[in-house]
Each structure stands twice: as structure tokens, then as C-alpha cells.
Tab-separated table of C-alpha atoms in Angstrom:
chain	number	residue	atom	x	y	z
A	1	MET	CA	0.108	-0.054	0.083
A	2	ASN	CA	1.171	3.709	-0.764
A	3	LYS	CA	2.539	5.481	1.983
A	4	ARG	CA	1.108	9.315	2.560
A	5	PHE	CA	2.269	12.125	4.496
A	6	ILE	CA	-0.932	14.102	5.637
A	7	VAL	CA	0.753	17.793	6.736
A	8	LEU	CA	-1.644	20.040	8.415
A	9	ILE	CA	-0.942	23.694	7.704
A	10	ASP	CA	-2.131	26.753	9.442
A	11	PHE	CA	0.014	29.027	7.466
A	12	SER	CA	1.904	30.210	10.725
A	13	GLU	CA	5.348	30.793	11.213
A	14	TYR	CA	6.040	26.754	11.753
A	15	SER	CA	4.369	25.806	7.884
A	16	SER	CA	7.860	25.941	6.478
A	17	ASN	CA	9.614	24.078	8.822
A	18	LEU	CA	7.042	21.501	8.754
A	19	ILE	CA	6.594	20.773	5.097
A	20	LYS	CA	10.715	20.677	4.975
A	21	TYR	CA	10.680	17.770	7.353
A	22	ALA	CA	8.114	15.880	5.936
A	23	CYS	CA	9.354	16.485	2.279
A	24	ASP	CA	12.555	15.332	3.839
A	25	TRP	CA	11.087	12.113	5.347
A	26	SER	CA	9.252	11.477	2.512
A	27	LYS	CA	12.472	11.211	0.156
A	28	GLU	CA	13.225	8.195	2.443
A	29	ALA	CA	10.066	6.188	2.935
A	30	ASN	CA	8.616	6.928	-0.643
A	31	ALA	CA	5.894	8.633	0.650
A	32	LYS	CA	3.484	11.062	-1.077
A	33	ILE	CA	2.558	14.155	0.726
A	34	LEU	CA	-1.078	16.026	0.918
A	35	LEU	CA	-1.024	19.630	2.464
A	36	HIS	CA	-4.346	20.008	4.515
A	37	HIS	CA	-5.694	23.430	5.293
A	38	GLN	CA	-8.679	24.393	7.488
A	39	THR	CA	-10.359	27.875	6.759
A	40	HIS	CA	-11.615	29.826	9.627
A	41	GLU	CA	-13.541	32.519	7.634
A	42	PHE	CA	-15.726	34.815	9.513
A	43	LEU	CA	-19.781	34.162	8.442
A	44	PRO	CA	-22.131	37.415	8.899
A	45	ALA	CA	-25.012	35.653	11.388
A	46	PHE	CA	-27.969	36.942	9.344
A	47	ALA	CA	-26.366	36.389	5.569
A	48	GLU	CA	-28.284	34.150	3.214
A	49	GLU	CA	-26.739	30.733	2.257
A	50	GLU	CA	-25.738	31.710	-0.683
A	51	ALA	CA	-23.699	34.471	0.325
A	52	ARG	CA	-22.308	32.141	3.079
A	53	GLU	CA	-21.350	29.664	0.432
A	54	TYR	CA	-19.493	32.367	-1.653
A	55	ILE	CA	-17.532	33.774	1.145
A	56	VAL	CA	-16.551	30.311	1.929
A	57	ARG	CA	-15.732	29.211	-1.444
A	58	GLN	CA	-13.525	32.419	-1.533
A	59	ALA	CA	-11.541	31.767	1.443
A	60	ASN	CA	-10.713	27.984	0.331
A	61	ASP	CA	-9.944	29.347	-3.094
A	62	LYS	CA	-7.244	31.448	-1.549
A	63	ALA	CA	-5.943	29.015	0.866
A	64	LEU	CA	-5.394	26.597	-1.989
A	65	GLU	CA	-3.776	29.109	-3.885
A	66	LYS	CA	-1.660	29.622	-0.796
A	67	LEU	CA	-0.754	25.799	-0.310
A	68	LYS	CA	0.198	25.443	-3.938
A	69	ALA	CA	2.718	28.378	-3.594
A	70	LEU	CA	4.113	26.755	-0.376
A	71	ALA	CA	4.493	22.877	-2.218
A	72	SER	CA	6.315	25.199	-5.134
A	73	ASP	CA	8.897	26.799	-2.645
A	74	LEU	CA	9.386	24.024	-0.846
A	75	ILE	CA	8.793	20.441	-2.154
A	76	PRO	CA	10.632	19.331	-5.129
A	77	ASP	CA	8.597	17.827	-8.254
A	78	THR	CA	10.115	14.457	-7.739
A	79	ILE	CA	7.489	14.165	-4.620
A	80	GLU	CA	3.662	13.643	-5.367
A	81	VAL	CA	1.799	16.511	-3.503
A	82	SER	CA	-1.964	16.919	-3.220
A	83	PHE	CA	-4.248	19.411	-1.311
A	84	TYR	CA	-6.930	19.543	0.512
A	85	VAL	CA	-9.099	22.555	1.814
A	86	SER	CA	-12.171	22.316	3.677
A	87	GLU	CA	-14.291	24.499	6.140
A	88	ASN	CA	-14.915	21.800	7.973
A	89	ASP	CA	-12.916	20.888	11.360
A	90	PHE	CA	-9.854	18.631	11.123
A	91	GLN	CA	-12.176	16.045	13.240
A	92	HIS	CA	-14.679	15.697	10.123
A	93	THR	CA	-12.151	15.405	7.351
A	94	LEU	CA	-9.553	13.567	8.778
A	95	PRO	CA	-11.520	10.273	9.022
A	96	GLN	CA	-12.494	10.948	5.751
A	97	LEU	CA	-9.001	10.685	4.659
A	98	LEU	CA	-7.750	7.857	6.606
A	99	VAL	CA	-10.582	5.485	4.955
A	100	GLU	CA	-8.534	6.176	1.759
A	101	PRO	CA	-6.400	3.539	0.376
A	102	PHE	CA	-2.637	4.896	2.158
A	103	GLU	CA	-0.713	4.181	4.948
A	104	ASN	CA	-0.898	7.218	6.693
A	105	LEU	CA	1.449	9.540	8.764
A	106	ILE	CA	-0.443	13.046	10.191
A	107	PHE	CA	2.149	15.943	10.842
A	108	LEU	CA	1.434	18.600	12.876
A	109	GLY	CA	3.323	21.514	14.365
A	110	LEU	CA	3.357	22.232	18.284
A	111	LYS	CA	3.266	25.762	18.827
A	112	GLY	CA	5.576	26.388	22.143
A	113	THR	CA	3.619	30.162	22.855
A	114	GLY	CA	3.171	30.471	26.487
A	115	MET	CA	3.582	27.660	29.433
A	116	LEU	CA	0.040	26.362	29.111
A	117	LYS	CA	0.219	25.690	25.392
A	118	LYS	CA	3.571	24.087	26.306
A	119	LEU	CA	1.869	21.860	29.028
A	120	PHE	CA	-1.011	20.931	27.291
A	121	LEU	CA	0.058	20.946	23.541
A	122	GLY	CA	-2.583	23.322	22.361
A	123	SER	CA	-5.945	22.463	22.416
A	124	VAL	CA	-6.345	21.532	18.336
A	125	ALA	CA	-2.971	19.358	18.652
A	126	LEU	CA	-4.709	17.461	21.738
A	127	GLN	CA	-7.971	17.254	19.700
A	128	ILE	CA	-6.606	15.755	16.884
A	129	ILE	CA	-4.235	12.979	18.715
A	130	GLY	CA	-7.267	12.542	21.094
A	131	ASN	CA	-9.659	11.856	18.338
A	132	THR	CA	-7.755	10.498	15.311
A	133	ASP	CA	-7.471	7.052	15.424
A	134	ASN	CA	-3.816	7.064	13.153
A	135	THR	CA	-0.295	7.782	14.154
A	136	VAL	CA	0.576	11.806	14.423
A	137	VAL	CA	3.864	13.117	14.401
A	138	ALA	CA	3.890	16.525	16.448
A	139	MET	CA	6.484	18.958	15.581
A	140	PRO	CA	8.128	21.422	17.400
A	141	LYS	CA	8.918	24.789	15.138
A	142	GLY	CA	12.887	24.085	15.195
A	143	ILE	CA	13.209	21.158	13.127
A	144	ASP	CA	13.103	21.014	9.064
A	145	SER	CA	15.085	18.074	8.382
A	146	PHE	CA	14.622	14.224	9.277
A	147	SER	CA	16.584	12.017	10.965
A	148	HIS	CA	16.073	9.145	12.969
A	149	GLU	CA	19.599	8.023	14.214
A	150	LYS	CA	17.737	7.198	17.613
A	151	ILE	CA	14.083	6.151	18.589
A	152	PHE	CA	12.918	6.375	22.018
A	153	VAL	CA	9.987	4.098	22.965
A	154	ALA	CA	7.879	4.995	25.990
A	155	VAL	CA	6.384	1.299	27.337
A	156	GLY	CA	3.886	1.342	30.291
A	157	GLU	CA	3.040	-1.815	32.410
A	158	ASN	CA	-0.647	-0.717	32.913
A	159	LYS	CA	-1.128	0.803	28.854
A	160	VAL	CA	0.454	-2.378	26.708
A	161	LEU	CA	1.811	-1.196	23.842
A	162	ASN	CA	0.271	-1.262	20.623
A	163	VAL	CA	2.989	-3.164	18.553
A	164	GLN	CA	0.878	-3.420	15.636
A	165	GLN	CA	0.781	0.049	15.322
A	166	LEU	CA	4.679	0.390	16.117
A	167	ASP	CA	5.011	-1.839	13.556
A	168	ASN	CA	3.141	0.226	10.867
A	169	PHE	CA	5.025	3.389	11.861
A	170	LEU	CA	8.793	1.588	11.248
A	171	LYS	CA	7.522	1.044	8.199
A	172	PHE	CA	8.066	4.443	7.357
A	173	ILE	CA	11.894	4.263	8.792
A	174	HIS	CA	14.838	2.557	7.209
A	175	HIS	CA	16.527	0.009	9.452
A	176	GLN	CA	19.861	0.872	8.746
A	177	ASN	CA	21.749	2.583	11.489
A	178	THR	CA	18.759	3.110	13.738
A	179	SER	CA	18.495	2.130	17.193
A	180	ILE	CA	15.529	1.739	19.372
A	181	THR	CA	15.606	2.198	23.062
A	182	PHE	CA	12.178	0.824	24.853
A	183	PHE	CA	12.021	2.799	28.462
A	184	HIS	CA	9.918	2.749	31.255
A	185	LEU	CA	9.669	5.837	33.684
A	186	ALA	CA	9.055	3.823	37.154
A	187	LYS	CA	6.964	5.475	40.309
A	188	PRO	CA	8.754	5.784	43.297
A	189	ASN	CA	9.124	2.144	45.165
A	190	GLU	CA	7.829	0.424	42.026
A	191	ASP	CA	8.206	-3.139	41.592
A	192	THR	CA	9.803	-3.321	38.384
A	193	THR	CA	10.361	-6.714	37.424
A	194	ARG	CA	7.837	-7.257	35.037
A	195	ILE	CA	7.882	-4.256	33.194
A	196	LYS	CA	11.696	-5.104	32.783
A	197	GLU	CA	10.479	-8.178	31.203
A	198	GLN	CA	8.541	-6.701	28.640
A	199	LEU	CA	11.452	-4.074	27.938
A	200	GLN	CA	13.267	-6.912	27.312
A	201	HIS	CA	11.165	-8.946	25.258
A	202	LEU	CA	10.334	-5.824	22.802
A	203	SER	CA	14.302	-4.830	23.159
A	204	GLU	CA	14.866	-8.916	21.134
A	205	THR	CA	11.822	-8.881	19.209
A	206	TYR	CA	13.360	-5.775	17.043
A	207	ALA	CA	17.182	-6.608	17.477
A	208	ASP	CA	16.491	-8.457	13.911
A	209	ARG	CA	16.192	-5.235	12.522
A	210	PHE	CA	17.225	-2.263	14.634
A	211	THR	CA	20.105	-2.293	17.083
A	212	THR	CA	17.864	-2.498	20.414
A	213	ASP	CA	18.582	-1.496	24.098
A	214	PHE	CA	16.183	-1.029	26.934
A	215	ALA	CA	16.396	1.114	30.212
A	216	ILE	CA	14.353	1.771	33.447
A	217	TYR	CA	14.019	5.311	34.902
A	218	GLU	CA	13.387	4.774	38.862
A	219	ALA	CA	12.616	6.735	41.641
A	220	ASN	CA	13.531	10.256	42.160
A	221	ASN	CA	16.443	10.521	39.152
A	222	ARG	CA	13.861	9.298	36.639
A	223	ILE	CA	13.762	12.876	35.109
A	224	ASP	CA	17.382	13.358	35.462
A	225	GLY	CA	18.566	10.170	33.609
A	226	ILE	CA	15.768	10.540	31.224
A	227	LYS	CA	16.851	13.991	30.681
A	228	GLY	CA	20.468	12.470	29.886
A	229	VAL	CA	19.908	10.104	27.965
A	230	ILE	CA	16.909	11.819	25.241
A	231	ASN	CA	17.653	14.954	25.466
A	232	ASN	CA	21.015	15.315	24.334
A	233	LYS	CA	19.836	17.259	20.768
A	234	ILE	CA	21.176	14.478	18.262
A	235	ASP	CA	18.892	12.947	15.873
A	236	GLU	CA	16.175	11.272	17.901
A	237	ILE	CA	12.818	10.610	17.862
A	238	LEU	CA	10.628	10.279	21.102
A	239	ILE	CA	7.120	7.596	20.618
A	240	VAL	CA	4.936	7.278	23.223
A	241	GLN	CA	1.074	5.597	23.414
A	242	LYS	CA	-2.346	7.779	23.373
A	243	GLY	CA	-3.856	7.499	26.780
A	244	SER	CA	-0.311	6.373	28.353
A	245	ARG	CA	0.993	7.201	31.667
A	246	ILE	CA	3.620	9.420	30.098
A	247	LEU	CA	0.376	11.874	28.633
A	248	THR	CA	-2.100	11.400	31.277
A	249	ASP	CA	0.337	12.364	34.230
A	250	GLN	CA	0.385	16.239	34.508
A	251	LEU	CA	4.514	15.874	36.131
A	252	PHE	CA	5.448	13.774	33.366
A	253	ARG	CA	3.585	15.658	30.593
A	254	ARG	CA	4.977	18.971	31.463
A	255	PHE	CA	8.102	17.588	31.600
A	256	LEU	CA	8.019	15.614	28.035
A	257	ILE	CA	6.484	18.741	26.034
A	258	ASN	CA	8.647	21.381	27.794
A	259	GLU	CA	11.769	19.742	28.293
A	260	LEU	CA	12.270	16.902	26.008
A	261	VAL	CA	10.120	18.510	22.908
A	262	TYR	CA	10.475	21.868	23.138
A	263	GLU	CA	14.086	22.641	24.692
A	264	GLY	CA	15.591	19.495	23.067
A	265	GLN	CA	14.145	19.697	19.870
A	266	THR	CA	12.532	16.075	19.921
A	267	PRO	CA	10.010	14.826	17.067
A	268	LEU	CA	7.112	13.485	19.254
A	269	VAL	CA	5.412	10.349	18.006
A	270	VAL	CA	2.233	9.273	19.448
A	271	LEU	CA	0.680	5.968	18.391
A	272	PRO	CA	-3.312	5.460	18.601
């Protein structure tokens, strides 16, 4: 099945780097690119239906022109690119796109303006991650080139890792020169015997395709420990699963988003 990157574009300062990153990755993964924009045109409350449709159509046509201009500037002719503009919310348009016969990754930009947005990923990003049954690649604005030298996969003891979705994601990654570390953030005094067995099993399962390892960050040094491994600003990707503790626990989410994603400039991949 053909691979496709659905790149959500809002024409902000993040958009160019997001396209560059997806474009760079698509060359390796042989993926098509779909640039998708949602228009937000003001509609007069008492306008007649015909007038409202005209305003929406004009806004969509203008947005399509801007998307094509971005593609012309940033995407080489060797990559197949398409466009999708709609006034409808992403929550309605993405499910329609995802039933099309492609293996998809959804790309969105993470905005780092203000502590609340850093802590909560931004409301739009959270809605898309929470309501979309597809892997999402969430990007801080400072990255414009793709690399996958090191991949870190967060594993929870109570939330079983969705291995099928991880396998689907890894279809987009070349195995050569790529290492995967499966890790767990342990609570103070947590019995890590079972999770250690899970991590070791995962490491052994993928060892025939990647260089693999596993780690447990325990007690009071778990944050310092993980920062020393992940947040070293080399070519890294961090993978977490929707509904896992690292996304639902406020302490870990704040650390994850603020320290790793923004300051560490680490792409965040969220599995469904």
C-alpha cells in the first residue's frame, strides 16, 4: 500500500519547517504528501445561504493558492503532492482522508508560545491526537530536516504497547543505522520486575531489524536520567502511546513537552 504524509498547515511560522521535515522524510519513505488546511472565515450571522457559500468558497480558493505556492517553493517535483482545503473541522475531514487506501502519518506543528500551550500541547493538537485513530507526528518549530538515528519508545506497565501500530510506524523508517531504546518511567518504590521483562522482550523482538536496548528510570532520578539519555540534541524521535501515563500524568507530560520536545527539539510520535 502506498505511503502518505497528511501535513496539517495553518500558514503560521511553523508551516515551512513542517513541510520541509515531511518532505525530507518522504524522500526516504517514498511517501506522497497531502497538504491539508482548514479555513476559518468569518460568516455574518444573518447572511443568506448563497452569500455564506460564496464567502466560504472564496476563502477556500485563496487557501488553496497559498498551499500551492508553499509546495512550489518547498517541495521538489520528484515528490507527488496533493491538496485538501475545507471549512470543516479536522475532526470531520481527517476520518474521511484516513479511509482512503494509504498508509498514513499525520503531521502537525506544536506551538510553544506560553506555558499552558507547552504543558497541554495546544488544544487543536490535543483534539487531533485524542480523536484520531492514526499515528500523529507532532513537531516543534525548530526542526526542518528528518533523521532517525535514535528512537525512544515509552512503555507503560498497565497500558500495553500497541505493537501493531509501532510496526506500522516503523515501515516508514529505514533500519540501517537506527537504534531503538524501549524505556519505562517508574514510580517511586515501584516493582519493576514485570516491566523489565516486557522491555527486554521488546528489545529482543526488534533486534533482528534494529540495534535495540532498554532502560528503566526509577525513583527520584528518573527525570534526570531520561534527560541525560534523550535530551542530548542529536538525531532522535520520541514515541509514546495515546492514553499512556507519560501523556496523562501531569508531571511527566509537562516534563515531556517542555524539556524534551521544545528544549530538546525532539519530534514526538503518538501511537493510537
